[in-house]
Amino acid sequence: MKRRSVLAMGALLFAAACSSTWETSYNQGIDEATARSWSFRSVDVSVPETLTVTDVNRIAPEADIVWHGDPAGDRRAQVKAVMEAGLQRGVAGVRGSKPVTLNVTMQRFHAVTPAAVARAPQAVHDIIYTAQVLDARTGAPVTEPILFRTDLEAFTGDQAVQAAEQGQTQKVRIVNHVAAVTQGWLGLGPDQRRTFDSLGR
């Protein structure tokens, strides 16, 4: 009973401290005609060594990279793979004549822990990165670096269990969200920009 009380109190303190407004946002979209003139030859994601990483299983650990959607391992490599999967899907329909590359630098990839899934009333996948399109032949910038906030509501409790049973794991949902945001940015799909209120780090 004492342990359950402590866990419940921790969840309440988390809720009181971490309620906030989250967003999917970027400053400027790409004109569809411009985007369709490109042909993405590669998508390159950098996860800087300066970003902090933790595998601590708390409701809201303090780190830039928090990822439990794969078995224990190189979290930077896992985040790189997740992001590249979403971004590559997002640019897959672009087959113009100008060869370009998409360079992405991660600033934060703070997904939710098993503790948050089990005990938090709400949670958020907090994902921030910069993206820039470069000429694939010369390396010259085609766009300015653009800051993306790609926050996404995380599932907790019974909702998380039901989603996982339907194949909607953290990884699947994040890959799909990054793909949809990328398509919206390129004018090839619905604009995903929005704000929402939730609890999270």
Short mmCIF file of C-alpha atoms in Angstrom, two decimals:
data_model
loop_
_atom_site.label_atom_id
_atom_site.label_comp_id
_atom_site.label_asym_id
_atom_site.label_seq_id
_atom_site.Cartn_x
_atom_site.Cartn_y
_atom_site.Cartn_z
CA MET A 1 0.00 0.00 0.00
CA LYS A 2 2.80 2.38 0.90
CA ARG A 3 4.50 1.79 -2.47
CA ARG A 4 1.25 2.41 -4.37
CA SER A 5 0.74 5.62 -2.39
CA VAL A 6 4.23 6.82 -3.25
CA LEU A 7 3.69 6.02 -6.94
CA ALA A 8 0.34 7.82 -6.94
CA MET A 9 1.88 10.85 -5.25
CA GLY A 10 4.68 10.85 -7.85
CA ALA A 11 2.14 10.86 -10.67
CA LEU A 12 0.27 13.75 -9.04
CA LEU A 13 3.47 15.76 -8.64
CA PHE A 14 4.32 15.04 -12.28
CA ALA A 15 0.90 16.31 -13.35
CA ALA A 16 1.25 19.46 -11.30
CA ALA A 17 4.75 20.24 -12.56
CA CYS A 18 4.56 19.25 -16.21
CA SER A 19 1.24 20.49 -17.58
CA SER A 20 2.00 22.50 -20.70
CA THR A 21 1.10 23.39 -24.27
CA TRP A 22 2.83 21.34 -26.97
CA GLU A 23 2.98 21.80 -30.71
CA THR A 24 3.72 20.52 -34.14
CA SER A 25 5.20 23.53 -35.88
CA TYR A 26 7.70 24.93 -38.37
CA ASN A 27 8.12 28.48 -39.63
CA GLN A 28 7.57 28.07 -43.36
CA GLY A 29 6.26 25.35 -45.64
CA ILE A 30 7.56 24.55 -49.12
CA ASP A 31 5.49 25.45 -52.15
CA GLU A 32 4.14 22.21 -53.64
CA ALA A 33 5.41 23.03 -57.14
CA THR A 34 8.90 23.63 -55.77
CA ALA A 35 8.82 20.42 -53.74
CA ARG A 36 7.69 18.39 -56.74
CA SER A 37 10.67 19.67 -58.74
CA TRP A 38 13.02 17.94 -56.29
CA SER A 39 14.23 14.34 -56.20
CA PHE A 40 15.48 13.30 -52.76
CA ARG A 41 18.63 11.22 -53.22
CA SER A 42 19.21 10.73 -49.49
CA VAL A 43 17.93 11.57 -46.03
CA ASP A 44 20.72 12.04 -43.50
CA VAL A 45 19.94 12.32 -39.78
CA SER A 46 22.61 13.47 -37.32
CA VAL A 47 22.24 12.77 -33.59
CA PRO A 48 24.99 14.90 -31.99
CA GLU A 49 27.18 13.40 -29.29
CA THR A 50 26.45 16.51 -27.22
CA LEU A 51 22.85 15.36 -26.65
CA THR A 52 22.38 13.66 -23.30
CA VAL A 53 20.96 10.11 -23.17
CA THR A 54 19.33 8.16 -20.37
CA ASP A 55 17.73 4.75 -19.93
CA VAL A 56 16.43 5.64 -16.47
CA ASN A 57 12.86 4.40 -16.12
CA ARG A 58 11.18 7.34 -14.41
CA ILE A 59 8.03 9.16 -15.42
CA ALA A 60 9.93 12.21 -16.70
CA PRO A 61 13.72 11.69 -16.79
CA GLU A 62 15.97 14.64 -17.56
CA ALA A 63 17.75 14.02 -20.86
CA ASP A 64 17.66 15.01 -24.53
CA ILE A 65 17.23 11.42 -25.73
CA VAL A 66 14.75 9.12 -24.01
CA TRP A 67 13.80 6.06 -26.01
CA HIS A 68 12.45 2.69 -24.86
CA GLY A 69 10.77 1.66 -28.11
CA ASP A 70 13.64 -0.71 -29.01
CA PRO A 71 15.60 -3.21 -26.90
CA ALA A 72 18.51 -1.81 -24.89
CA GLY A 73 21.27 -0.64 -27.20
CA ASP A 74 22.73 2.40 -28.94
CA ARG A 75 19.93 4.91 -28.41
CA ARG A 76 21.45 7.45 -30.81
CA ALA A 77 21.52 4.86 -33.60
CA GLN A 78 17.97 3.80 -32.79
CA VAL A 79 16.69 7.39 -32.86
CA LYS A 80 18.50 7.96 -36.16
CA ALA A 81 16.78 4.90 -37.64
CA VAL A 82 13.32 5.94 -36.41
CA MET A 83 13.70 9.46 -37.76
CA GLU A 84 15.10 8.34 -41.12
CA ALA A 85 12.21 5.92 -41.55
CA GLY A 86 9.67 8.70 -41.02
CA LEU A 87 11.48 11.28 -43.13
CA GLN A 88 12.10 8.86 -46.01
CA ARG A 89 8.43 7.97 -46.06
CA GLY A 90 7.58 11.66 -46.03
CA VAL A 91 9.66 12.48 -49.12
CA ALA A 92 8.95 9.23 -50.97
CA GLY A 93 6.44 10.79 -53.38
CA VAL A 94 8.84 13.48 -54.60
CA ARG A 95 10.35 12.52 -57.96
CA GLY A 96 11.31 15.70 -59.79
CA SER A 97 14.39 16.50 -61.83
CA LYS A 98 16.51 18.41 -59.29
CA PRO A 99 18.54 16.02 -57.07
CA VAL A 100 18.57 17.10 -53.43
CA THR A 101 19.36 15.71 -50.01
CA LEU A 102 17.56 16.28 -46.71
CA ASN A 103 19.89 16.90 -43.78
CA VAL A 104 18.37 16.70 -40.30
CA THR A 105 20.03 17.44 -36.96
CA MET A 106 18.28 16.23 -33.83
CA GLN A 107 17.91 18.54 -30.86
CA ARG A 108 15.58 16.41 -28.75
CA PHE A 109 13.95 13.01 -28.96
CA HIS A 110 12.22 12.58 -25.62
CA ALA A 111 9.71 9.75 -25.97
CA VAL A 112 7.99 8.18 -22.98
CA THR A 113 9.30 5.59 -20.55
CA PRO A 114 7.54 2.41 -19.40
CA ALA A 115 7.00 4.15 -16.07
CA ALA A 116 5.16 7.00 -17.79
CA VAL A 117 3.09 4.56 -19.85
CA ALA A 118 2.10 2.69 -16.69
CA ARG A 119 1.51 5.56 -14.26
CA ALA A 120 1.24 8.98 -15.91
CA PRO A 121 -2.27 10.24 -16.64
CA GLN A 122 -0.98 11.78 -19.89
CA ALA A 123 2.36 12.00 -21.69
CA VAL A 124 4.01 13.47 -24.79
CA HIS A 125 6.64 12.44 -27.31
CA ASP A 126 8.74 15.64 -27.48
CA ILE A 127 10.71 15.72 -30.75
CA ILE A 128 12.70 18.71 -32.03
CA TYR A 129 15.07 18.91 -34.99
CA THR A 130 16.33 21.20 -37.74
CA ALA A 131 16.02 20.22 -41.40
CA GLN A 132 17.68 21.66 -44.48
CA VAL A 133 17.45 20.74 -48.16
CA LEU A 134 20.78 20.75 -50.02
CA ASP A 135 21.69 20.39 -53.69
CA ALA A 136 22.82 16.76 -54.02
CA ARG A 137 25.42 17.62 -56.67
CA THR A 138 27.07 20.69 -55.13
CA GLY A 139 26.07 20.62 -51.47
CA ALA A 140 24.78 24.19 -51.78
CA PRO A 141 21.82 25.10 -49.54
CA VAL A 142 18.45 25.00 -51.26
CA THR A 143 16.56 26.08 -48.13
CA GLU A 144 17.52 27.70 -44.88
CA PRO A 145 17.71 25.43 -41.83
CA ILE A 146 14.15 25.04 -40.53
CA LEU A 147 13.28 24.24 -36.92
CA PHE A 148 10.64 21.56 -36.47
CA ARG A 149 8.75 20.80 -33.30
CA THR A 150 7.03 17.50 -33.91
CA ASP A 151 5.34 16.81 -30.58
CA LEU A 152 2.82 13.98 -30.40
CA GLU A 153 0.46 12.82 -27.68
CA ALA A 154 1.68 9.55 -26.18
CA PHE A 155 -0.65 6.76 -25.14
CA THR A 156 -0.67 5.70 -21.49
CA GLY A 157 -2.49 3.11 -19.41
CA ASP A 158 -5.16 1.00 -21.07
CA GLN A 159 -5.01 3.14 -24.20
CA ALA A 160 -1.34 2.24 -24.66
CA VAL A 161 -2.08 -1.47 -24.19
CA GLN A 162 -4.91 -1.40 -26.73
CA ALA A 163 -2.84 0.57 -29.23
CA ALA A 164 0.09 -1.87 -28.97
CA GLU A 165 -2.28 -4.79 -29.53
CA GLN A 166 -3.35 -3.09 -32.77
CA GLY A 167 0.25 -2.55 -33.87
CA GLN A 168 0.28 1.14 -32.94
CA THR A 169 3.50 1.07 -30.94
CA GLN A 170 5.48 4.17 -30.01
CA LYS A 171 7.79 3.55 -32.95
CA VAL A 172 4.97 3.10 -35.47
CA ARG A 173 3.14 6.22 -34.28
CA ILE A 174 6.27 8.40 -34.29
CA VAL A 175 7.37 7.22 -37.75
CA ASN A 176 3.87 7.90 -39.10
CA HIS A 177 3.76 11.33 -37.45
CA VAL A 178 7.17 12.41 -38.77
CA ALA A 179 6.15 11.23 -42.25
CA ALA A 180 2.87 13.16 -42.12
CA VAL A 181 4.58 16.34 -40.87
CA THR A 182 7.18 16.07 -43.66
CA GLN A 183 4.49 15.61 -46.31
CA GLY A 184 2.59 18.60 -44.94
CA TRP A 185 5.74 20.73 -44.95
CA LEU A 186 6.32 19.84 -48.62
CA GLY A 187 2.72 20.67 -49.54
CA LEU A 188 2.08 17.03 -50.43
CA GLY A 189 -0.38 16.28 -47.63
CA PRO A 190 -2.50 17.94 -44.94
CA ASP A 191 -0.78 20.59 -42.83
CA GLN A 192 -0.11 18.91 -39.46
CA ARG A 193 0.72 22.09 -37.53
CA ARG A 194 -1.27 22.45 -34.31
CA THR A 195 -1.02 22.95 -30.57
CA PHE A 196 -2.40 20.77 -27.78
CA ASP A 197 -2.37 20.68 -24.00
CA SER A 198 -1.00 17.67 -22.18
CA LEU A 199 1.23 16.53 -19.37
CA GLY A 200 4.85 15.80 -20.16
CA ARG A 201 8.45 16.71 -19.62
#
